[in-house]
Short mmCIF file of C-alpha atoms and ligand atoms in Angstrom, two decimals:
data_model
loop_
_atom_site.label_atom_id
_atom_site.label_comp_id
_atom_site.label_asym_id
_atom_site.label_seq_id
_atom_site.Cartn_x
_atom_site.Cartn_y
_atom_site.Cartn_z
CA MET A 78 0.28 0.10 0.00
CA THR A 79 1.14 3.40 -0.77
CA LEU A 80 1.48 5.53 1.87
CA GLN A 81 -0.83 8.45 2.09
CA ARG A 82 0.61 12.50 2.23
CA GLN A 83 -0.89 13.72 4.76
CA LYS A 84 -0.96 17.51 5.68
CA ILE A 85 1.66 18.93 8.75
CA ALA A 86 -1.57 20.54 10.89
CA GLU A 87 -2.23 17.04 11.22
CA LEU A 88 0.80 14.96 11.06
CA LEU A 89 1.85 17.53 14.16
CA LYS A 90 -0.99 16.48 15.84
CA GLU A 91 -0.76 12.34 15.01
CA THR A 92 1.20 9.91 18.41
CA PRO A 93 4.10 9.11 17.16
CA GLY A 94 5.28 6.00 16.06
CA LYS A 95 4.19 5.38 11.81
CA GLU A 96 5.59 6.10 9.07
CA VAL A 97 4.33 9.39 7.06
CA LEU A 98 3.81 11.12 3.91
CA ALA A 99 4.23 14.93 4.55
CA LYS A 100 5.89 17.68 1.55
CA GLY A 101 5.93 21.56 1.78
CA TRP A 102 8.50 24.00 1.09
CA VAL A 103 11.28 23.95 3.19
CA ARG A 104 11.06 27.21 5.62
CA THR A 105 15.11 26.49 7.43
CA LYS A 106 17.93 24.14 7.21
CA ARG A 107 20.73 23.82 9.66
CA GLY A 108 23.15 20.94 11.24
CA ASN A 109 26.10 19.76 9.89
CA LYS A 110 27.34 16.76 8.23
CA ASN A 111 26.64 14.00 11.18
CA ILE A 112 22.40 15.62 11.06
CA THR A 113 20.70 18.25 8.93
CA PHE A 114 17.76 19.90 10.56
CA ILE A 115 14.43 21.07 7.89
CA ALA A 116 12.33 23.20 8.87
CA LEU A 117 8.90 21.91 7.15
CA ASN A 118 5.51 24.21 6.68
CA ASP A 119 2.93 23.71 3.95
CA GLY A 120 0.27 25.85 4.31
CA SER A 121 -2.00 24.09 6.24
CA THR A 122 -0.65 25.64 10.03
CA ILE A 123 1.63 28.50 10.97
CA ASN A 124 3.71 25.63 12.40
CA ASN A 125 6.71 24.34 10.98
CA ILE A 126 7.12 20.06 11.49
CA GLN A 127 10.41 19.52 12.11
CA ILE A 128 12.91 16.95 9.59
CA VAL A 129 15.59 15.78 10.95
CA CYS A 130 17.63 13.77 8.58
CA ASP A 131 20.97 11.22 10.84
CA MET A 132 23.21 11.20 6.99
CA ALA A 133 24.72 8.11 7.84
CA THR A 134 21.64 6.72 6.56
CA PHE A 135 21.83 8.77 3.68
CA THR A 136 24.37 8.00 -0.03
CA PRO A 137 26.59 10.25 -0.51
CA ASP A 138 25.04 10.60 -3.68
CA GLU A 139 21.72 11.78 -2.33
CA SER A 140 22.88 15.82 -2.93
CA PHE A 141 21.26 17.89 -0.35
CA LYS A 142 22.30 20.91 -1.31
CA ASP A 143 18.94 21.22 -4.22
CA ILE A 144 17.26 21.88 -0.11
CA SER A 145 17.51 25.03 0.71
CA THR A 146 15.01 27.78 1.46
CA GLY A 147 12.34 27.57 -0.31
CA ALA A 148 12.88 24.78 -2.01
CA CYS A 149 10.00 21.81 -2.63
CA ILE A 150 10.33 18.51 -1.12
CA ALA A 151 8.00 15.11 -0.16
CA VAL A 152 10.24 13.30 3.03
CA THR A 153 9.22 10.10 4.11
CA GLY A 154 10.00 8.94 7.38
CA LYS A 155 8.90 8.11 10.83
CA LEU A 156 7.20 9.91 12.74
CA VAL A 157 9.11 10.27 15.85
CA GLU A 158 8.56 11.90 19.27
CA SER A 159 9.96 15.51 19.51
CA ILE A 160 13.05 17.28 21.75
CA GLY A 161 13.81 20.61 20.56
CA SER A 162 11.41 21.45 17.82
CA GLY A 163 8.83 23.02 19.62
CA GLN A 164 6.25 20.04 18.42
CA LYS A 165 5.32 17.49 20.11
CA VAL A 166 6.70 14.92 17.19
CA GLU A 167 8.78 15.32 14.37
CA ILE A 168 9.71 13.27 11.38
CA GLN A 169 13.51 10.89 10.92
CA ALA A 170 13.51 11.48 7.49
CA GLY A 171 14.21 7.96 5.35
CA LYS A 172 13.58 9.30 2.10
CA ILE A 173 13.51 13.29 0.24
CA LEU A 174 12.42 13.20 -2.79
CA VAL A 175 13.51 17.47 -3.93
CA TYR A 176 10.52 18.23 -6.56
CA GLY A 177 11.61 22.01 -6.61
CA THR A 178 14.72 23.70 -6.18
CA ALA A 179 14.70 28.00 -4.92
CA ASP A 180 18.74 29.10 -6.02
CA PRO A 181 19.42 30.28 -2.54
CA GLU A 182 21.56 33.56 -4.26
CA LYS A 183 18.25 34.29 -6.56
CA TYR A 184 15.12 33.20 -3.85
CA PRO A 185 13.68 36.61 -2.41
CA LEU A 186 12.76 34.87 0.75
CA GLN A 187 15.99 33.96 2.27
CA LYS A 188 15.84 35.79 5.65
CA LYS A 189 13.36 36.77 7.70
CA GLY A 190 12.36 40.21 9.31
CA HIS A 191 12.02 41.72 5.57
CA SER A 192 9.84 44.79 5.66
CA MET A 193 6.17 45.07 4.50
CA GLU A 194 6.38 47.50 1.56
CA PHE A 195 9.53 44.91 -0.18
CA LEU A 196 7.40 42.72 1.18
CA ARG A 197 4.35 44.44 -1.13
CA GLU A 198 6.78 43.99 -4.39
CA ILE A 199 6.75 40.22 -4.21
CA ALA A 200 2.79 39.83 -3.63
CA HIS A 201 3.29 36.25 -5.82
CA LEU A 202 5.55 34.84 -3.02
CA ARG A 203 4.98 36.68 0.47
CA PRO A 204 2.16 33.92 0.70
CA ARG A 205 5.22 32.00 1.94
CA THR A 206 6.04 33.99 5.02
CA ASN A 207 4.37 33.51 8.16
CA THR A 208 3.15 36.52 8.27
CA PHE A 209 1.07 36.51 5.17
CA GLY A 210 -0.14 32.36 6.03
CA ALA A 211 -1.33 33.83 8.53
CA VAL A 212 -3.58 36.86 7.59
CA PHE A 213 -4.45 34.51 4.46
CA ARG A 214 -5.61 31.51 6.48
CA ILE A 215 -7.20 34.20 8.82
CA ARG A 216 -8.88 35.21 5.55
CA HIS A 217 -10.35 32.68 4.77
CA ALA A 218 -12.34 31.78 8.20
CA MET A 219 -13.68 34.78 8.16
CA ALA A 220 -15.10 34.44 5.28
CA TYR A 221 -16.42 30.87 5.44
CA ALA A 222 -17.81 31.98 9.32
CA ILE A 223 -19.72 35.57 7.38
CA HIS A 224 -21.39 33.08 4.85
CA LYS A 225 -21.92 29.88 8.43
CA TYR A 226 -23.81 33.10 10.32
CA PHE A 227 -26.05 34.65 7.37
CA ASN A 228 -26.95 30.51 6.62
CA ASP A 229 -27.68 29.98 10.34
CA LYS A 230 -29.82 33.12 10.77
CA GLY A 231 -32.37 32.07 7.41
CA PHE A 232 -30.65 34.66 5.22
CA TYR A 233 -29.87 34.15 1.23
CA TYR A 234 -26.38 34.84 -0.83
CA LEU A 235 -27.66 36.83 -2.94
CA HIS A 236 -24.88 36.75 -6.16
CA THR A 237 -25.79 40.87 -7.58
CA PRO A 238 -23.43 41.89 -10.89
CA LEU A 239 -20.72 43.09 -11.09
CA ILE A 240 -21.21 45.23 -13.83
CA THR A 241 -24.31 47.57 -13.81
CA ALA A 242 -25.06 51.20 -15.30
CA SER A 243 -25.90 52.85 -12.38
CA ASP A 244 -23.86 54.97 -10.36
CA ALA A 245 -26.85 55.14 -7.21
CA GLU A 246 -24.53 55.44 -4.82
CA GLY A 247 -22.61 57.94 -5.65
CA ALA A 248 -19.56 56.31 -3.39
CA GLY A 249 -16.55 57.52 -5.76
CA ALA A 250 -15.35 56.98 -8.96
CA MET A 251 -15.92 54.14 -10.76
CA PHE A 252 -14.55 51.96 -13.54
CA GLN A 253 -15.54 52.42 -17.22
CA VAL A 254 -16.10 48.35 -18.45
CA THR A 255 -16.41 48.63 -22.93
CA THR A 256 -14.95 47.10 -25.37
CA LEU A 257 -15.50 50.35 -27.93
CA ASP A 258 -11.80 51.23 -29.41
CA ILE A 259 -10.10 53.59 -26.94
CA ASP A 260 -8.09 55.68 -29.59
CA ASN A 261 -11.24 55.56 -31.57
CA PRO A 262 -14.68 55.36 -30.51
CA PRO A 263 -18.21 56.04 -32.11
CA ARG A 264 -19.20 58.81 -32.22
CA THR A 265 -22.92 60.22 -32.40
CA GLN A 266 -23.67 63.07 -34.62
CA GLU A 267 -23.73 65.55 -31.92
CA GLY A 268 -19.54 64.14 -31.61
CA LYS A 269 -20.13 62.24 -28.06
CA VAL A 270 -19.32 59.17 -28.21
CA ASP A 271 -21.99 56.99 -29.11
CA TYR A 272 -22.88 54.29 -26.47
CA SER A 273 -25.38 52.10 -28.03
CA GLN A 274 -22.22 50.68 -29.88
CA ASP A 275 -20.96 48.98 -27.54
CA PHE A 276 -20.79 45.69 -25.65
CA PHE A 277 -24.33 46.54 -24.10
CA GLY A 278 -25.70 49.07 -25.69
CA ARG A 279 -24.95 51.45 -23.69
CA ARG A 280 -22.41 53.15 -20.73
CA THR A 281 -21.12 50.73 -18.28
CA ASN A 282 -18.81 50.30 -15.27
CA LEU A 283 -17.97 47.98 -12.09
CA THR A 284 -20.27 48.44 -9.39
CA VAL A 285 -19.69 50.27 -6.53
CA SER A 286 -21.77 48.56 -3.76
CA GLY A 287 -24.29 45.53 -4.43
CA GLN A 288 -27.40 47.50 -2.09
CA LEU A 289 -29.18 48.34 -4.84
CA GLU A 290 -29.61 45.08 -5.65
CA GLY A 291 -29.43 43.59 -3.06
CA GLU A 292 -33.01 46.26 -2.24
CA LEU A 293 -34.85 44.04 -5.20
CA GLY A 294 -33.31 40.84 -3.01
CA ALA A 295 -35.12 41.20 0.12
CA MET A 296 -37.98 42.86 -1.11
CA ALA A 297 -38.72 39.28 -2.43
CA LEU A 298 -36.09 37.07 0.01
CA GLY A 299 -36.53 39.25 3.03
CA GLU A 300 -33.31 39.09 4.04
CA ILE A 301 -30.46 38.46 2.08
CA TYR A 302 -26.99 38.57 2.16
CA THR A 303 -24.08 39.61 -0.90
CA PHE A 304 -20.50 39.57 -0.79
CA GLY A 305 -18.30 40.68 -3.39
CA PRO A 306 -15.92 42.52 -5.07
CA THR A 307 -16.48 46.19 -5.12
CA PHE A 308 -14.50 48.68 -7.65
CA ARG A 309 -14.00 52.82 -6.41
CA ALA A 310 -11.90 54.58 -8.34
CA GLU A 311 -11.15 57.40 -6.37
CA ASN A 312 -7.67 58.20 -5.88
CA SER A 313 -7.21 57.78 -1.89
CA ASN A 314 -3.73 56.60 -1.13
CA THR A 315 -4.24 56.14 2.26
CA PRO A 316 -3.82 52.67 4.81
CA ARG A 317 -7.82 52.39 4.37
CA HIS A 318 -8.60 52.60 1.21
CA LEU A 319 -8.61 49.47 -1.84
CA ALA A 320 -9.00 50.51 -5.26
CA GLU A 321 -10.55 46.22 -5.81
CA PHE A 322 -11.87 45.06 -2.28
CA TRP A 323 -14.71 42.78 -0.80
CA MET A 324 -18.14 43.87 0.78
CA ILE A 325 -20.78 42.21 2.91
CA GLU A 326 -23.57 43.56 2.17
CA PRO A 327 -26.86 42.53 4.51
CA GLU A 328 -30.18 43.20 2.85
CA MET A 329 -33.41 42.75 5.17
CA ALA A 330 -36.61 43.69 5.09
CA PHE A 331 -39.16 44.65 7.52
CA TYR A 332 -36.06 46.00 10.28
CA GLU A 333 -36.04 49.41 11.36
CA ILE A 334 -32.60 51.36 12.28
CA GLU A 335 -32.36 49.51 15.74
CA ASP A 336 -32.15 46.49 14.46
CA ASN A 337 -29.79 47.14 11.82
CA MET A 338 -27.62 48.75 14.53
CA ASN A 339 -28.41 45.08 17.01
CA LEU A 340 -27.62 43.16 13.23
CA ALA A 341 -24.17 45.07 12.89
CA GLU A 342 -23.24 44.26 16.15
CA ASP A 343 -24.27 41.20 16.63
CA PHE A 344 -22.26 39.73 13.21
CA ILE A 345 -18.71 41.45 14.18
CA LYS A 346 -19.24 40.19 17.29
CA TYR A 347 -19.35 36.28 16.04
CA LEU A 348 -17.00 37.17 13.25
CA VAL A 349 -14.26 38.11 15.87
CA ARG A 350 -15.16 35.37 18.66
CA TYR A 351 -15.14 32.60 15.35
CA ALA A 352 -11.61 34.13 15.10
CA LEU A 353 -11.31 33.82 18.68
CA ASP A 354 -12.37 29.97 19.20
CA ASN A 355 -10.87 28.67 15.22
CA CYS A 356 -7.62 31.02 14.70
CA MET A 357 -5.21 30.97 17.30
CA ASP A 358 -2.09 29.60 16.57
CA ASP A 359 -2.58 32.06 13.69
CA LEU A 360 -3.30 34.83 16.01
CA ILE A 361 -0.94 34.33 18.48
CA PHE A 362 1.89 34.12 16.04
CA LEU A 363 0.50 37.72 14.93
CA ASN A 364 -0.37 39.57 18.71
CA ASN A 365 3.74 38.19 19.14
CA MET A 366 5.07 39.38 15.35
CA ILE A 367 2.30 42.46 14.96
CA ASP A 368 0.27 44.23 17.64
CA LYS A 369 0.80 42.99 21.06
CA GLU A 370 -2.08 44.30 22.34
CA LEU A 371 -4.04 42.35 19.19
CA ILE A 372 -5.92 39.63 21.33
CA GLU A 373 -6.60 41.06 24.24
CA ARG A 374 -8.33 44.39 21.58
CA LEU A 375 -10.22 41.30 19.48
CA LYS A 376 -11.40 39.81 23.10
CA SER A 377 -12.22 42.64 24.62
CA VAL A 378 -15.09 44.01 22.17
CA VAL A 379 -17.18 40.41 21.45
CA ASN A 380 -17.29 41.71 25.84
CA THR A 381 -17.98 45.61 25.80
CA ASP A 382 -21.28 46.50 24.56
CA PHE A 383 -20.84 49.72 21.44
CA VAL A 384 -22.11 53.10 22.04
CA ARG A 385 -24.35 54.57 20.32
CA THR A 386 -24.87 58.17 19.51
CA THR A 387 -26.15 60.05 17.01
CA TYR A 388 -23.82 62.38 14.50
CA THR A 389 -24.87 65.82 16.15
CA GLU A 390 -23.57 64.94 19.59
CA ALA A 391 -20.31 63.24 17.89
CA VAL A 392 -19.86 66.11 16.73
CA ASP A 393 -20.58 68.30 20.15
CA ILE A 394 -18.01 65.83 22.03
CA LEU A 395 -15.60 66.26 19.09
CA MET A 396 -15.97 71.17 18.93
CA ASN A 397 -15.52 70.91 22.76
CA SER A 398 -12.20 67.91 22.59
CA GLY A 399 -9.52 70.80 22.86
CA VAL A 400 -7.36 68.59 20.15
CA LYS A 401 -7.01 70.54 16.84
CA PHE A 402 -7.63 68.26 14.88
CA GLU A 403 -6.12 69.03 10.65
CA TYR A 404 -10.13 68.79 9.73
CA PRO A 405 -11.23 71.19 11.78
CA VAL A 406 -14.95 70.41 12.69
CA SER A 407 -18.54 71.69 12.12
CA TRP A 408 -21.54 69.89 12.48
CA GLY A 409 -23.05 69.27 8.84
CA ILE A 410 -19.37 67.65 7.66
CA ASP A 411 -18.25 64.62 7.06
CA LEU A 412 -16.06 62.77 9.77
CA GLN A 413 -12.73 61.88 8.83
CA SER A 414 -10.56 58.94 10.23
CA GLU A 415 -9.52 61.15 12.84
CA HIS A 416 -12.29 62.20 14.04
CA GLU A 417 -13.49 58.56 13.95
CA ARG A 418 -10.83 57.75 15.59
CA TYR A 419 -10.47 59.92 18.04
CA LEU A 420 -14.39 59.23 19.08
CA VAL A 421 -13.69 55.32 20.14
CA GLU A 422 -10.08 55.30 21.04
CA LYS A 423 -9.80 58.38 23.08
CA HIS A 424 -13.64 59.71 24.77
CA PHE A 425 -15.04 55.89 24.30
CA GLY A 426 -12.48 53.93 24.64
CA LYS A 427 -15.03 51.49 22.70
CA PRO A 428 -16.76 50.76 19.53
CA VAL A 429 -19.50 53.25 18.73
CA ILE A 430 -22.78 53.21 15.89
CA LEU A 431 -23.56 56.64 14.75
CA THR A 432 -26.56 57.40 13.28
CA ASP A 433 -28.96 60.54 12.35
CA TYR A 434 -26.35 61.95 9.36
CA PRO A 435 -27.08 64.85 7.95
CA LYS A 436 -27.97 64.03 4.17
CA ASP A 437 -26.60 66.23 2.18
CA ILE A 438 -23.16 64.08 3.23
CA LYS A 439 -25.14 61.18 3.19
CA ALA A 440 -26.87 58.65 -0.54
CA PHE A 441 -29.92 59.46 -1.82
CA TYR A 442 -31.53 56.25 0.08
CA MET A 443 -30.87 57.07 3.58
CA LYS A 444 -34.21 57.29 4.51
CA GLN A 445 -35.66 60.86 6.09
CA ASN A 446 -35.91 61.83 9.26
CA ASP A 447 -39.00 64.29 10.09
CA ASP A 448 -36.56 67.06 11.04
CA GLY A 449 -35.81 67.77 7.81
CA LYS A 450 -31.95 67.82 7.63
CA THR A 451 -31.10 64.64 9.22
CA VAL A 452 -31.19 60.68 7.93
CA ARG A 453 -31.30 57.68 8.91
CA GLY A 454 -27.93 56.81 8.18
CA MET A 455 -25.50 54.80 10.62
CA ASP A 456 -21.45 54.21 10.52
CA VAL A 457 -19.90 51.40 12.68
CA LEU A 458 -17.20 53.14 13.76
CA PHE A 459 -13.99 50.84 15.37
CA PRO A 460 -10.30 51.72 16.89
CA LYS A 461 -7.19 51.83 14.86
CA ILE A 462 -9.81 51.36 11.84
CA GLY A 463 -12.62 54.22 11.98
CA GLU A 464 -15.58 53.14 9.58
CA ILE A 465 -15.76 49.55 9.06
CA ILE A 466 -19.56 49.96 8.59
CA GLY A 467 -21.81 51.84 6.91
CA GLY A 468 -25.57 51.26 6.06
CA SER A 469 -28.33 52.94 6.65
CA GLN A 470 -32.89 52.73 7.11
CA ARG A 471 -33.91 52.97 3.93
CA GLU A 472 -36.35 55.02 2.36
CA GLU A 473 -39.32 52.75 1.53
CA SER A 474 -42.81 56.42 0.15
CA TYR A 475 -42.41 56.11 -2.84
CA ASP A 476 -43.21 60.34 -2.88
CA LYS A 477 -40.36 61.01 -0.69
CA LEU A 478 -37.51 59.08 -2.35
CA MET A 479 -38.52 61.13 -5.65
CA ALA A 480 -38.76 64.44 -3.84
CA ARG A 481 -34.84 63.37 -2.84
CA ILE A 482 -33.73 61.95 -6.11
CA ASN A 483 -35.37 66.07 -7.88
CA GLU A 484 -33.73 68.21 -4.87
CA LEU A 485 -29.91 66.71 -5.85
CA HIS A 486 -30.71 66.62 -9.82
CA MET A 487 -30.01 63.43 -10.31
CA ASP A 488 -30.86 60.92 -13.47
CA MET A 489 -33.05 57.98 -12.19
CA THR A 490 -33.27 56.53 -16.03
CA ASN A 491 -30.94 54.27 -15.51
CA LEU A 492 -32.69 52.77 -12.67
CA TRP A 493 -36.44 52.65 -13.03
CA TRP A 494 -36.16 49.11 -11.91
CA TYR A 495 -34.68 50.11 -7.72
CA LEU A 496 -38.19 52.69 -7.63
CA ASP A 497 -40.38 50.29 -8.76
CA THR A 498 -39.45 48.18 -4.61
CA ARG A 499 -41.46 51.95 -3.61
CA ARG A 500 -44.68 51.89 -6.12
CA PHE A 501 -44.68 47.58 -5.73
CA GLY A 502 -44.97 46.12 -2.19
CA THR A 503 -42.83 48.89 -0.55
CA ALA A 504 -41.69 48.38 3.29
CA PRO A 505 -39.71 49.39 5.41
CA HIS A 506 -36.37 47.63 5.47
CA SER A 507 -32.41 48.58 6.54
CA GLY A 508 -29.02 46.86 5.19
CA PHE A 509 -25.36 47.82 5.77
CA GLY A 510 -21.51 46.98 3.95
CA LEU A 511 -19.08 45.66 6.27
CA GLY A 512 -15.41 46.57 4.04
CA PHE A 513 -13.78 43.00 4.41
CA GLU A 514 -10.47 44.21 4.72
CA ARG A 515 -11.54 47.05 6.89
CA LEU A 516 -12.92 43.86 9.45
CA LEU A 517 -9.69 42.05 8.20
CA LEU A 518 -6.94 44.78 9.13
CA PHE A 519 -8.57 44.29 12.74
CA VAL A 520 -8.84 40.70 13.25
CA THR A 521 -4.88 40.49 12.07
CA GLY A 522 -3.18 44.15 13.78
CA MET A 523 -2.13 44.38 10.74
CA SER A 524 -2.25 48.52 10.09
CA ASN A 525 -2.13 47.93 5.75
CA ILE A 526 -5.01 47.10 4.02
CA ARG A 527 -2.67 45.78 1.05
CA ASP A 528 -1.72 43.58 3.61
CA VAL A 529 -4.82 41.61 4.79
CA ILE A 530 -5.85 40.77 0.16
CA PRO A 531 -3.65 38.76 -2.12
CA PHE A 532 -3.54 41.32 -4.86
CA PRO A 533 -3.96 45.05 -3.31
CA ARG A 534 -5.14 47.08 -6.39
CA THR A 535 -4.25 50.65 -5.14
CA PRO A 536 -3.66 53.47 -7.84
CA LYS A 537 -0.63 52.73 -9.75
CA SER A 538 -0.40 49.31 -8.82
CA ALA A 539 -1.53 46.15 -9.92
CA GLU A 540 1.27 44.00 -10.83
CA PHE A 541 0.43 40.48 -9.64
O1 LIG B 232 -20.20 52.95 3.73
P1 LIG B 232 -20.16 52.66 2.18
O2 LIG B 232 -19.92 53.95 1.19
O3 LIG B 232 -21.53 51.62 1.88
C1 LIG B 232 -21.99 51.59 1.20
O4 LIG B 232 -21.81 51.35 -0.05
C2 LIG B 232 -23.38 51.35 1.27
N1 LIG B 232 -24.27 50.70 -0.14
C3 LIG B 232 -23.57 50.13 2.02
C4 LIG B 232 -25.04 49.78 2.26
O5 LIG B 232 -25.51 50.06 2.91
N2 LIG B 232 -25.17 48.03 2.18
O6 LIG B 232 -18.67 51.08 1.57
C5 LIG B 232 -19.10 50.97 2.95
C6 LIG B 232 -18.22 49.84 3.61
C7 LIG B 232 -17.42 50.99 4.00
O7 LIG B 232 -17.70 51.20 5.91
C8 LIG B 232 -15.94 50.17 4.28
O8 LIG B 232 -16.08 49.30 5.34
C9 LIG B 232 -15.43 49.64 3.15
O9 LIG B 232 -17.00 49.72 2.92
N3 LIG B 232 -14.88 50.84 2.43
C10 LIG B 232 -14.07 50.01 1.82
N4 LIG B 232 -13.03 49.17 1.77
C11 LIG B 232 -11.98 49.67 1.48
N5 LIG B 232 -11.89 50.41 0.25
C12 LIG B 232 -12.56 51.54 0.25
N6 LIG B 232 -12.33 52.10 -0.92
C13 LIG B 232 -13.53 51.51 0.80
N7 LIG B 232 -14.66 52.54 0.67
C14 LIG B 232 -15.77 51.28 1.82
MG1 LIG B 233 -19.07 55.27 4.06
#
């Protein structure tokens, strides 16, 4: 019977004594002419398994020079108790097969401690480092937990389109999608680009949000969520913005803003708890190497009630704080991340949900309050991050929604279908969007959003 390869995560839990087969990439090799130690990793866990090679059992032509950091090997041997490796077991190597070498002169990941900036330049190799292995395993676990959370609550996963003809969100500049020859596009008689000849017979873009289609789903299925990539061509070169990021957008019929806040708080706490329960090895590594307060911060979020207050109250707090902010504060401004972080980190010392924002800084679809000035929007603000969730109760009255649309001189030709939700069986409803990478910044303790997505898309950067 041929030996089945086992993953290292599994091998490290086995009892010693049996013959095993492990495959993976060499992290380090050291030793002398009598004995060689190889630390092997296959991505299944942050932990390496130690391979011990008694050189007397290998013939001289079984070359060890090909086994260097980065090389890929298969090892057959006996699983034995380990004393020095930091793990309970190690492999006493019998046979080693080299699948792929990694020339030490050329392989860029020789030593530890490379800067995050350098690793971004080799984004195709950085998943092989401990840090990025941990981050991407946690990223996976969070994606799984998101689906589990909603599935267990009876929400349906709705796939909304990535290519759209509308920009209702007004969330930022959009990336155009076209098959026209951009050097020589067809023109109308007035000299404008003739989009009727474009692939979709109209001008199209990559979506900035799945919400509007999500609302259609909620008006039929009750409770839905989307989870997909969204695209914003804003030129914000910050540690919290990507041009391509993933967003989770639940949308619920019959939810008022309070229900929406309750769901948002419960959802984030569930995800953080899931990470604490299922990703501890990776979190301990990140806590040691990246952020010494990470685990403590995660635990504290799970155990505290988020503060709930209004935008107006927040502006008062900021104006009375005596702090000189880079962007001065007055009622009506869009809060900057310095303001959000002051509220969360200095003033309240816990996550904050702000509601009832001025209507002029929020999207047209938010439910209007009776004061004529504010809308039922809600942002969830987090330590180190600022805004992690943006959402609202939606304006369900056709007349009020149209009044706002006219006030904003919005062109609704491409959005007639959205207005139909308010014309046929409209209902109170609410929803929000969680930025997946912002969540991951919080859960991993990483400080730059480019380091929690495998292949970041930012201005002037789309190499890998
Ligand atoms: O606040 P935003 O723009 O809200 C919406 O798009 C709504 N349609 C959501 C809804 O109600 N269904 O974006 C939601 C979240 C933000 O709170 C932030 O976490 C994240 O998406 N986000 C970004 N993340 C990374 N890079 C960017 N450029 C982001 N812009 C927003
Ligand atoms: Mg927002």
